[in-house]
XYZ file of C-alpha atoms in Angstrom:
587
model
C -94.136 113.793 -40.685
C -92.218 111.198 -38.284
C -94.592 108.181 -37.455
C -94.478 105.114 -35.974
C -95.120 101.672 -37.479
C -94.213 97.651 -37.008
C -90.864 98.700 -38.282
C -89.956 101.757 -35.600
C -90.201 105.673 -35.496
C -89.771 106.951 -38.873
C -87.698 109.947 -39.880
C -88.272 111.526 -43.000
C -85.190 113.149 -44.994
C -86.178 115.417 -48.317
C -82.880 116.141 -50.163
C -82.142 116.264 -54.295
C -79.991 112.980 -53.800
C -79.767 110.214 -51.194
C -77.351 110.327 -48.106
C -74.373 107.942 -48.366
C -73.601 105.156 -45.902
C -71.547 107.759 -43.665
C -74.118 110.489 -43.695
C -76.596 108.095 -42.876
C -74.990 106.631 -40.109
C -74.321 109.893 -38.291
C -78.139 110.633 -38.397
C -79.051 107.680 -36.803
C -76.349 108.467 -34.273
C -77.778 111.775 -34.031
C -81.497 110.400 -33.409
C -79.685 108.527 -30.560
C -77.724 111.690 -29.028
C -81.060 114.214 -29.207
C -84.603 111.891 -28.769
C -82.556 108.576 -26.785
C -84.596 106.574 -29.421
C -84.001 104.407 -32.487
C -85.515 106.138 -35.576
C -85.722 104.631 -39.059
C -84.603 106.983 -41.649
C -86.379 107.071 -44.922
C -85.038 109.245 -47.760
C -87.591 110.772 -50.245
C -86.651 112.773 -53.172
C -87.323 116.403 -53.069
C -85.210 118.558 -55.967
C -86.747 121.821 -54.796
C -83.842 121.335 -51.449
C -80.891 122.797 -53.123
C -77.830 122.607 -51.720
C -78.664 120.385 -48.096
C -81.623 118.437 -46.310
C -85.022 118.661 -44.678
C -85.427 116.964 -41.828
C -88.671 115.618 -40.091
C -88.284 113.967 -36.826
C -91.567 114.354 -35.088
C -93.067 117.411 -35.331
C -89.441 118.846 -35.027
C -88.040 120.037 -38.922
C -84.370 120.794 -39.485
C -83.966 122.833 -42.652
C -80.437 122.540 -43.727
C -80.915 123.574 -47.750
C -79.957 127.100 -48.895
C -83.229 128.869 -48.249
C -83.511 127.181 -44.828
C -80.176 129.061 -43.662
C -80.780 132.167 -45.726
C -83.742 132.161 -43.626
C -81.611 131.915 -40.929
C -79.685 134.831 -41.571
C -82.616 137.248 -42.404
C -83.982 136.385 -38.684
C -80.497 137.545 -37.779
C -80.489 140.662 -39.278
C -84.445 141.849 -38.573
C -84.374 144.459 -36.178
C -80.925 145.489 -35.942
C -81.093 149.325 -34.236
C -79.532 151.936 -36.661
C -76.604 154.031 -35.156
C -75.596 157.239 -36.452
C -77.572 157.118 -39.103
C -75.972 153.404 -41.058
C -76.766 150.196 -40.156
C -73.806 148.806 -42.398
C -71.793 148.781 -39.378
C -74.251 146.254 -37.630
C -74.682 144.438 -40.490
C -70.894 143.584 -41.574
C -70.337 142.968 -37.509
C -73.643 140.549 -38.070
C -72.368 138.693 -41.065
C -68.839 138.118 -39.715
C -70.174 136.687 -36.306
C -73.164 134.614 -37.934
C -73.161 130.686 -38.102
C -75.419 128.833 -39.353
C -76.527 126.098 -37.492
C -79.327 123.511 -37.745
C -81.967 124.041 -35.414
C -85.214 122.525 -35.009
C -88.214 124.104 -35.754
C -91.498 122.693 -34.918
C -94.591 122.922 -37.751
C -97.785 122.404 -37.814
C -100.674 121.815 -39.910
C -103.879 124.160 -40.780
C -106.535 121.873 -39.963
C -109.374 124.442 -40.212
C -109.359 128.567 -40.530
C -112.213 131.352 -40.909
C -113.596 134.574 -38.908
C -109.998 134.954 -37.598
C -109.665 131.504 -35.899
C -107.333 128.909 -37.538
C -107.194 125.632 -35.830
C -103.888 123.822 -36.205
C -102.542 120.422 -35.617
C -98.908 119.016 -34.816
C -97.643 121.805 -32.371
C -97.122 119.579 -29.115
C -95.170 121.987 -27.354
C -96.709 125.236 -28.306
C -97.593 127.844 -24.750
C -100.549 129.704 -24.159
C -99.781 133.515 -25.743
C -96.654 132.419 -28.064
C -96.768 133.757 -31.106
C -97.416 131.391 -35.137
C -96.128 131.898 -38.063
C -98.242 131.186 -41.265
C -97.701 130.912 -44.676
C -97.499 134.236 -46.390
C -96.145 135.767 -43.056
C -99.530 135.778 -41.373
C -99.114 136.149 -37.633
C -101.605 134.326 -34.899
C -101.630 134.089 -31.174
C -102.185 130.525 -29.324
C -105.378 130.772 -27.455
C -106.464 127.085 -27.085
C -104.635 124.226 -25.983
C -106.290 120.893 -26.429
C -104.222 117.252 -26.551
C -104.299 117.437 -30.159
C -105.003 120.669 -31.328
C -104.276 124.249 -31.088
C -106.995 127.355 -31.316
C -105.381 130.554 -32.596
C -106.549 133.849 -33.142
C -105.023 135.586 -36.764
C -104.021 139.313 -36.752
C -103.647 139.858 -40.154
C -107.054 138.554 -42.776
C -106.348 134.940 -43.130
C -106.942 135.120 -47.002
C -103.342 133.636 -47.407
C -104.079 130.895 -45.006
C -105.666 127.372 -46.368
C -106.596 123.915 -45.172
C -103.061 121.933 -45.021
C -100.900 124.871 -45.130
C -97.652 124.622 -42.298
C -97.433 127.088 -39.361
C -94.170 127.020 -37.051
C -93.672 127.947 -33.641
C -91.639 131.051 -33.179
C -90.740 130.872 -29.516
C -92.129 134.541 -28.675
C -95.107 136.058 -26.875
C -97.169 138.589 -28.249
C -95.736 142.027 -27.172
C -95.552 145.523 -29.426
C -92.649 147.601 -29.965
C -91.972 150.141 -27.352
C -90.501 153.426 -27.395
C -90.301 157.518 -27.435
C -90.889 158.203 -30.632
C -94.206 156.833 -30.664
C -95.790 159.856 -28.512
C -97.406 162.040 -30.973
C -98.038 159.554 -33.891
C -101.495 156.883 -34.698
C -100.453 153.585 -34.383
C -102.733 150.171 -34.995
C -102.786 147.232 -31.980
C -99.158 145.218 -33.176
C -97.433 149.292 -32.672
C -97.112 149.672 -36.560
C -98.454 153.362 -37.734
C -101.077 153.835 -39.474
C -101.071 158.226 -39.591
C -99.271 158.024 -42.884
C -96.208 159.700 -41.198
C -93.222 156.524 -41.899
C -92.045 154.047 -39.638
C -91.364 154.462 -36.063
C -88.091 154.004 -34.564
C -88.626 151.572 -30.955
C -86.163 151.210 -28.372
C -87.527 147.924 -27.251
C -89.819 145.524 -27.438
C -92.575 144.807 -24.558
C -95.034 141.567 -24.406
C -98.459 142.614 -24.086
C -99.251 140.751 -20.958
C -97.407 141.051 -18.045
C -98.435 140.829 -14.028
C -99.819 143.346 -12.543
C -97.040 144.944 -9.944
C -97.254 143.456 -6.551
C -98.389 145.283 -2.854
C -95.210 146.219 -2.204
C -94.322 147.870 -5.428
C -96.802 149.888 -5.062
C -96.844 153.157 -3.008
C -100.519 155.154 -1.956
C -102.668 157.115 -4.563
C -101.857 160.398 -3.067
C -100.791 162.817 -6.435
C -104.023 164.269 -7.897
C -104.529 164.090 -11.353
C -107.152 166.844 -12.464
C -109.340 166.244 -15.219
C -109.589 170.342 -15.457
C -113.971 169.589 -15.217
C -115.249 171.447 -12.125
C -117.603 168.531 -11.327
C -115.219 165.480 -11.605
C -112.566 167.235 -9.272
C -114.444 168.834 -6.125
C -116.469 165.787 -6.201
C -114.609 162.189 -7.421
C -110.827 163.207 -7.529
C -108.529 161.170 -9.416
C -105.113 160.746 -8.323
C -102.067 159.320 -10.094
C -102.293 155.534 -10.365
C -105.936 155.084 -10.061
C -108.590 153.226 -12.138
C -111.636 155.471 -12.145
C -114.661 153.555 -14.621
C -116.479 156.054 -17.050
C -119.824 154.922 -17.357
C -123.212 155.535 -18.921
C -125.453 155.227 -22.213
C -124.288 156.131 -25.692
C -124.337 160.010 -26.446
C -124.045 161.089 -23.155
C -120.176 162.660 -23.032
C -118.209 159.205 -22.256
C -115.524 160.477 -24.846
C -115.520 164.134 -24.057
C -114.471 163.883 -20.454
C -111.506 161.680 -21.224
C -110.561 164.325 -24.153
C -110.740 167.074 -21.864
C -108.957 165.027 -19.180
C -106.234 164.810 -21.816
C -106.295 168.199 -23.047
C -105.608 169.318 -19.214
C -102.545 167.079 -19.037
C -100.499 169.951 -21.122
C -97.426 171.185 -19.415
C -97.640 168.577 -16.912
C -95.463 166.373 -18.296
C -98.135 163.291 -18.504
C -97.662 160.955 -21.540
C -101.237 160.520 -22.481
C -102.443 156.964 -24.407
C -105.698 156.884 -26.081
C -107.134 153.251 -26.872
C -110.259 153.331 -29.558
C -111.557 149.721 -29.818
C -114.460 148.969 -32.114
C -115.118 152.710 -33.482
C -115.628 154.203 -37.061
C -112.582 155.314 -38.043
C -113.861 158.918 -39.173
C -114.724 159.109 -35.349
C -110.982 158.457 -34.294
C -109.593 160.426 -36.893
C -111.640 163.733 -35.963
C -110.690 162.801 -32.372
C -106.978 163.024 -33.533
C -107.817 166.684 -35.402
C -109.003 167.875 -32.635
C -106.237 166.933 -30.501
C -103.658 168.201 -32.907
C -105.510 171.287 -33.078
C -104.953 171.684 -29.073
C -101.200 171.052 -29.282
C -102.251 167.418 -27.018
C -100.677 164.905 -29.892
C -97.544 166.358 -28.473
C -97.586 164.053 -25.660
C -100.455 161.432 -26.793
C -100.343 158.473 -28.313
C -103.483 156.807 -30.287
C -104.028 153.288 -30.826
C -106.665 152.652 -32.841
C -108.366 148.911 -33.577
C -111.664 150.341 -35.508
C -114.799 148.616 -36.374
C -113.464 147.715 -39.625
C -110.589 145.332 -37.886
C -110.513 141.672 -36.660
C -111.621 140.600 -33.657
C -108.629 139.911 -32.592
C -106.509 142.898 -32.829
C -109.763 144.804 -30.945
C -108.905 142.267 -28.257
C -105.523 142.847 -28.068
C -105.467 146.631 -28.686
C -105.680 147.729 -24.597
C -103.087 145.396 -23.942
C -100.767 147.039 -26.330
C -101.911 150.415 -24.816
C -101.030 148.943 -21.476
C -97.828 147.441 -22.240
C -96.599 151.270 -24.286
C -98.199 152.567 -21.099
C -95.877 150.462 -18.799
C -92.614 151.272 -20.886
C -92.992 155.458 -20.046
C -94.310 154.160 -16.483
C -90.871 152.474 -15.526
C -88.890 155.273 -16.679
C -90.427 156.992 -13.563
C -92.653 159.133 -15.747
C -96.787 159.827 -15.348
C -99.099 158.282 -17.524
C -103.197 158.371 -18.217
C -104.303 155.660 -20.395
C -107.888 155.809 -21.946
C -109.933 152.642 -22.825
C -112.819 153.007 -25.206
C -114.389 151.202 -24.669
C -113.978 148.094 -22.759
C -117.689 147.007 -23.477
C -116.706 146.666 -27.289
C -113.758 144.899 -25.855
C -115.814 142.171 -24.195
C -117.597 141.469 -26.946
C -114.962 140.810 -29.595
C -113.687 138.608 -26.500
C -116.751 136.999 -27.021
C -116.668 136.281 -29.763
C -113.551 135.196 -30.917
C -113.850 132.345 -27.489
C -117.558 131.249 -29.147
C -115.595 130.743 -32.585
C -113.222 128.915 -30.222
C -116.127 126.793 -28.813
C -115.349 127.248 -25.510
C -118.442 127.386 -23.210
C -120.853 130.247 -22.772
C -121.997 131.601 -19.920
C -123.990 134.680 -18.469
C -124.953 136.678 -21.357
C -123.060 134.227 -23.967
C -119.729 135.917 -22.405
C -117.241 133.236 -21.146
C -116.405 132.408 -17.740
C -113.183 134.580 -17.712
C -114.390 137.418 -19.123
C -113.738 138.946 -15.782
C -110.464 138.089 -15.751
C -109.853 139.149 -19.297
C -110.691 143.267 -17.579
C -108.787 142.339 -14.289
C -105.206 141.708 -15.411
C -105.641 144.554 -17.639
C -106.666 147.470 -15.362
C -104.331 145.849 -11.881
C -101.383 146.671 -14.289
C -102.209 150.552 -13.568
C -100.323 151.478 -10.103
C -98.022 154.178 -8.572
C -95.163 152.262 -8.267
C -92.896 152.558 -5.095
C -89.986 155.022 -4.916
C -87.419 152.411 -5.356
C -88.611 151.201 -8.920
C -88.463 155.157 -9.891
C -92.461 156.455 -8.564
C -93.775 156.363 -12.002
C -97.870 156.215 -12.553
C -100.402 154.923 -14.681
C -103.839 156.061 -14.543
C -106.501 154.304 -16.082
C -109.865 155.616 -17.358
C -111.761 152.574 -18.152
C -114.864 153.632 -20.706
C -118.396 151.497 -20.290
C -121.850 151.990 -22.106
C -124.196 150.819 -20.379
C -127.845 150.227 -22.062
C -131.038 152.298 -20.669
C -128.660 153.131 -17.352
C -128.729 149.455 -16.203
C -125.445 149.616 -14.298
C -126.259 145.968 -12.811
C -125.644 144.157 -16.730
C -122.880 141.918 -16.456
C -119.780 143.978 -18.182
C -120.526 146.835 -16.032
C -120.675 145.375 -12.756
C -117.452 143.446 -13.134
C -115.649 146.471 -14.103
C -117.216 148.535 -11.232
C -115.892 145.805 -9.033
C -112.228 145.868 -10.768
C -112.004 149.896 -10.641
C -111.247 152.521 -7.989
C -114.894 154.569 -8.599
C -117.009 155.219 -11.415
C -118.037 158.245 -13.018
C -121.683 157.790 -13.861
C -123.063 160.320 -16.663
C -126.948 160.060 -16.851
C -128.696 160.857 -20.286
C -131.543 163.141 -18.429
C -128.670 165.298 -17.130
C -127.592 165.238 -20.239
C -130.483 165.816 -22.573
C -131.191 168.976 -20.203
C -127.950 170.253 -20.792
C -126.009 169.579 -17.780
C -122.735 168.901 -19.274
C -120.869 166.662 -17.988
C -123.700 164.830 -17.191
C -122.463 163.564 -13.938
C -124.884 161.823 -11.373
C -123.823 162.893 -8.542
C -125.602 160.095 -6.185
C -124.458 156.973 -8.395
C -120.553 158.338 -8.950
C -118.080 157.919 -6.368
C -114.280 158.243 -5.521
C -112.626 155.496 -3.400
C -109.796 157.484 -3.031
C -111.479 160.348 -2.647
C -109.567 163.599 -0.577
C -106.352 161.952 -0.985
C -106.244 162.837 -4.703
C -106.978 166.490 -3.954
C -104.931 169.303 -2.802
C -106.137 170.969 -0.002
C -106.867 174.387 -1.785
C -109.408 171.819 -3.535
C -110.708 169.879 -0.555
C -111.002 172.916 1.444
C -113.022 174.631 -1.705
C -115.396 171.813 -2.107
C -116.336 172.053 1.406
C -120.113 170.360 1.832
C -120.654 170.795 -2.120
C -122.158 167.209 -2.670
C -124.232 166.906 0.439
C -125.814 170.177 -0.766
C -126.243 169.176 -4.359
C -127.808 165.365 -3.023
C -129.809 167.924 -1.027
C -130.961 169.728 -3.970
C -131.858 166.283 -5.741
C -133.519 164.791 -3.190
C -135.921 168.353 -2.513
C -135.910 168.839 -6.521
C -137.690 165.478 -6.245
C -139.945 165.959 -3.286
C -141.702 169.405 -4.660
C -142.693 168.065 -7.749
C -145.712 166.908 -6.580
C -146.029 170.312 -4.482
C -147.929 173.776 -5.398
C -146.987 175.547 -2.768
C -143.643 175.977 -2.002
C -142.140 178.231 1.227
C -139.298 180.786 0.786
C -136.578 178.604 2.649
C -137.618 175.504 0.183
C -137.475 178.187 -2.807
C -134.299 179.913 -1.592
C -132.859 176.206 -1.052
C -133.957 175.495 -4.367
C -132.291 178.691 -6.062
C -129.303 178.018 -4.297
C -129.012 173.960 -6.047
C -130.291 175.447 -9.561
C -127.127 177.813 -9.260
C -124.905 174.659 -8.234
C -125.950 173.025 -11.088
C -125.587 175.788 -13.721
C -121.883 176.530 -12.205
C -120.890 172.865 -12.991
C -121.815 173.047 -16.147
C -118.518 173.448 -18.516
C -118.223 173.813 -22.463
C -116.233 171.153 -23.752
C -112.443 171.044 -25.129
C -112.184 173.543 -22.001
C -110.905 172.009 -18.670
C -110.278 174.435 -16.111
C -107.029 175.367 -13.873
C -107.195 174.952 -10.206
C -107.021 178.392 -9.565
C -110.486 178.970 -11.712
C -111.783 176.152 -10.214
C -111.227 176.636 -6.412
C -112.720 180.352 -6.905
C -115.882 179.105 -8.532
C -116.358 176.912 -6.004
C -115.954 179.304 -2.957
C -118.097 181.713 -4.746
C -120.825 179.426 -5.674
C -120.702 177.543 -1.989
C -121.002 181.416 -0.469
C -124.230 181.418 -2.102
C -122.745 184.843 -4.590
C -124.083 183.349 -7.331
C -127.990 183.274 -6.313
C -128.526 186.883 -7.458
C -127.668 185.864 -11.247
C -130.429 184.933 -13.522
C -129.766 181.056 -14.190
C -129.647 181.799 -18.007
C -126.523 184.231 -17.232
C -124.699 181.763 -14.251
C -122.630 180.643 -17.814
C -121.164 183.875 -18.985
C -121.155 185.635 -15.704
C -118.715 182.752 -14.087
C -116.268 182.906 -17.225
C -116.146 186.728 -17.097
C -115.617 186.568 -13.943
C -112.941 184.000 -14.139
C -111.385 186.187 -16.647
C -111.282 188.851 -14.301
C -109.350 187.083 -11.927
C -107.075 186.066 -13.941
C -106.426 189.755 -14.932
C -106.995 192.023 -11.534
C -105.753 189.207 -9.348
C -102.776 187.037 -11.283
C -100.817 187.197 -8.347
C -104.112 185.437 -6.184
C -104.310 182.787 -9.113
C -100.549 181.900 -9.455
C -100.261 181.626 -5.520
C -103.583 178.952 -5.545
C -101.611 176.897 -8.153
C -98.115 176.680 -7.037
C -98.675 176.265 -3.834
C -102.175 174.160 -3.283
C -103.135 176.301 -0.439
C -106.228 178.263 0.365
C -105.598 180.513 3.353
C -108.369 182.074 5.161
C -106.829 185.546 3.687
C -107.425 183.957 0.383
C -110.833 182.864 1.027
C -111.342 186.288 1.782
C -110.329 188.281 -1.498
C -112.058 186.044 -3.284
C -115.025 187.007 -1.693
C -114.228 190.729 -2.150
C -113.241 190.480 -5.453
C -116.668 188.727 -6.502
C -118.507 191.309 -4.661
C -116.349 194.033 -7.044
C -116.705 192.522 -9.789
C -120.782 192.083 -9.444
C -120.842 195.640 -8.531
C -119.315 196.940 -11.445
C -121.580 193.953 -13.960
C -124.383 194.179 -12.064
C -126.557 195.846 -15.121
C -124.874 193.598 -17.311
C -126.083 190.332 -16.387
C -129.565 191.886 -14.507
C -128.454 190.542 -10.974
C -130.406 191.377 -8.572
C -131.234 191.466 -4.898
């Protein structure tokens, strides 16, 4: 490398046989023209640099031999979009335009590498985020910028990599390739498939961070977008460009109600992306069965950054999601976005920034660990009308140890995000399913995300179920119990039992608005609680027969009219007539 000495900067030129006077003298004249300095050129021998030069003027190299500008060439060529069916076209049209020309390239040095983390010397000018190149084709991403070295995080295993091996700057940011054809295929966190099904055709390329749109590209969360579970959409509606947080212990349904949240996007013409970070890959890969079984791969995407991957591409896996998310978003088209989970997230964050010795904080996380969830979930939005009114919804997934919502990850995303979704494992482990606490989950949107057949459905439904849980509470210390605390009781138990819903099968509005004015009309007290499951889906299924014309009307137009209301009413009251041995009501 260049250096300076008693005797001036240094320039080092590697060629099979020394420069001549002339050649010489334009170099210097060169050094002049480019750096405004006087450089000393010293020629060393190198017979591997057929057919040109090497040059080494700082940590700048110009590679004029024949591999330098065959390399040149193949960077031309790489990614060239195939048109009806040949790329020869492209490629003669490539070839006849090409020039080579010598550019600098800057290169570095591997001081130290292991766990993912290569530390590299000589890059002066390398940014945050741009992309390294390593021996063997090994790709990194610039994470540390000191005044003499660089911290990088590796993508691929750094097996090729060794002490003193050369990295070069390449100029780009991280980003993934973007494009339609990846809906319905398993891809890893860099976009390159992994399902075993061949390559993927992009039409673009997108860098996996970008800002967050601004105020006034945004328009209101107003658009519901149902989740098809009784208890998530009378209750904590999500609407179209909202970041509601999933949260609770391990085991208790996390998963499950963003599956069936995807599984009630068909026919609605929502591009659904699912981001696994950290699992077993038998877990994602049943996940995917069970989704093609459904007919959702149709308009899903996976990305999947298992257990069994580096650190870093589990820390750049949501971004990747985001960025694919953003492409279908800015096309004007509707998109839900999953992350599980961002706690696994935060801790391959930590620690690839311990390996990168930067300073621990608060439970050994660093300080910008809150950032690190920030600029990933801001970039969800419902863009104005002018930039075409597209969404991105984002269901944020968070485990949370013993229910201690106040640990560090989980406050800061509760903070970042629109509502939270708590499941508790005592709901759970009863078999309330979803497991939705209804006192610790919320909606900040709230009624705006519903439709006012829903909101008008709903009615007082969670002040009478916080009723129930506050009573439920109170009389078990009591023996003796009234008839109006009894009846009031009753009345929650059959709340409770209508929420519950079998999973892989989210619920139209039409079913859903008719359970709810049934169940808030108190029809559902004369079922034994051990029947409230089969009685509401035949009932449901009666509906849907004897009244089609009731349920189509519900769903098209988002209404409930009082006239609605009303047959409703009757037809529950026919249909427990005629089932009324069947399921032992009773008065």
């Amino acid at each position: 490398m260049a250096k300076t000495n008693k005797q001036g900067r240094v320039a080092l030129l590697y060629s099979a046989t020394p420069p001549t006077p002339a050649q010489e003298q334009r170099f210097l004249q060169f050094f002049l023209e480019k750096y405004h300095a006087d450089y000393r050129l010293e020629w060393r021998e190198d017979k591997t640099v057929d057919r040109g030069f090497r040059l080494e003027v700082g940590t700048d190299v110009y590679d004029w031999s024949a591999k330098g500008r065959a390399e040149q060439f193949r960077r031309a060529v790489t990614g060239l979009t195939v048109e009806n069916g040949s790329v020869i076209p492209l490629l003669r049209e490539t070839v006849a335009q090409w020039t080579p020309k010598a550019m600098a390239e800057e290169i570095g040095t591997v001081v130290a590498v292991g766990d993912g983390i290569a530390t590299v010397s000589g890059l002066e000018n390398a940014a945050y985020g741009e992309i390294l190149l390593f021996e063997g084709g090994v790709r990194g991403m610039v994470q540390n910028l000191s005044e003499d070295r660089v911290g990088c995080i590796l993508f691929d295993e750094n097996d090729e990599i060794c002490e003193g091996g050369s990295v070069r700057r390449t100029g780009k940011t991280a980003g993934v390739p973007v494009g339609e054809a990846f809906i319905g295929r398993v891809i890893n966190a860099l976009g390159a498939p992994i399902d075993g099904k061949g390559d993927i055709r992009a039409d673009g390329y997108r860098p996996v961070e970008q800002p967050a749109p601004a105020i006034i590209d945004r328009q209101p969360v107003d658009t519901p977008l149902e989740t098809g579970l009784l208890a998530i959409d009378s209750m904590f509606p999500i609407g179209r460009g909202q970041r509601e947080l999933i949260i609770g212990d391990r085991q208790t349904g996390k998963t499950a109600l963003a599956v069936d949240t995807i599984l009630n996007q068909k026919g609605k013409n929502v591009v659904c992306i699912y981001v696994a970070i950290g699992q077993k890959a038998s877990s994602v890969a049943g996940l995917v069965r069970n989704l093609t079984a459904r007919g959702a791969m149709d308009y899903t995407i996976v990305i999947n950054a298992s257990a069994a991957d580096v650190a870093p591409l589990q820390y750049i896996a949501p971004y990747a999601g985001c960025a694919l998310g953003e492409f279908f978003m800015q096309q004007g088209r509707d998109v839900l976005i999953v992350y599980d989970d961002l706690t696994k997230h935060a801790i391959a964050y930590r620690a690839l920034s311990l390996l990168l010795e930067r300073s621990p904080g608060r439970e050994a996380y660093p300080g910008d660990v809150f950032y690190l969830h920030s600029r990933l979930l801001e970039r969800s939005a419902h863009l104005s009308n002018a930039l075409g009114g597209g969404s991105m919804t984002a269901l944020p997934i968070v485990e949370t140890q013993s229910g201690d919502v106040s640990a560090y990850i989980p406050t800061n995303i509760i903070s970042i995000t629109d509502g939270q979704i708590f499941l508790e494992s005592q709901l759970f482990f009863s078999g309330q399913r979803p497991a939705v606490n209804v006192g610790l989950s919320v909606s900040r949107v709230g009624g705006d995300a519903q439709t006012k057949a829903m909101k008008k459905a709903a009615g007082a439904l969670r002040l009478d179920l916080a009723q129930y849980r506050e009573m439920e509470v109170f009389t078990q210390f009591a023996s003796d119990l009234d008839d109006a605390t009894k009846a009031q009781l009753r009345y929650g138990q059959g709340l409770m039992r209508m929420l519950r819903q079998p999973q892989y099968q989210p619920l139209p509005q039409h079913s859903q608005v008719i359970l709810l004015v049934i169940g808030l009309a108190h029809r559902l007290e004369p079922v034994p609680l051990g029947e409230i499951g089969n009685y509401t889906q035949a009932l449901l299924a009666w509906f849907a027969q004897e009244r089609a014309a009731l349920c189509a009307r519900i769903d098209d137009t988002g209404v409930l009219r009082p006239e609605d209301r009303e047959e409703i009413l009757t037809g529950a009251a026919a249909f427990a007539a005629a089932r009324e041995s069947d399921y032992g009501i009773h008065e």
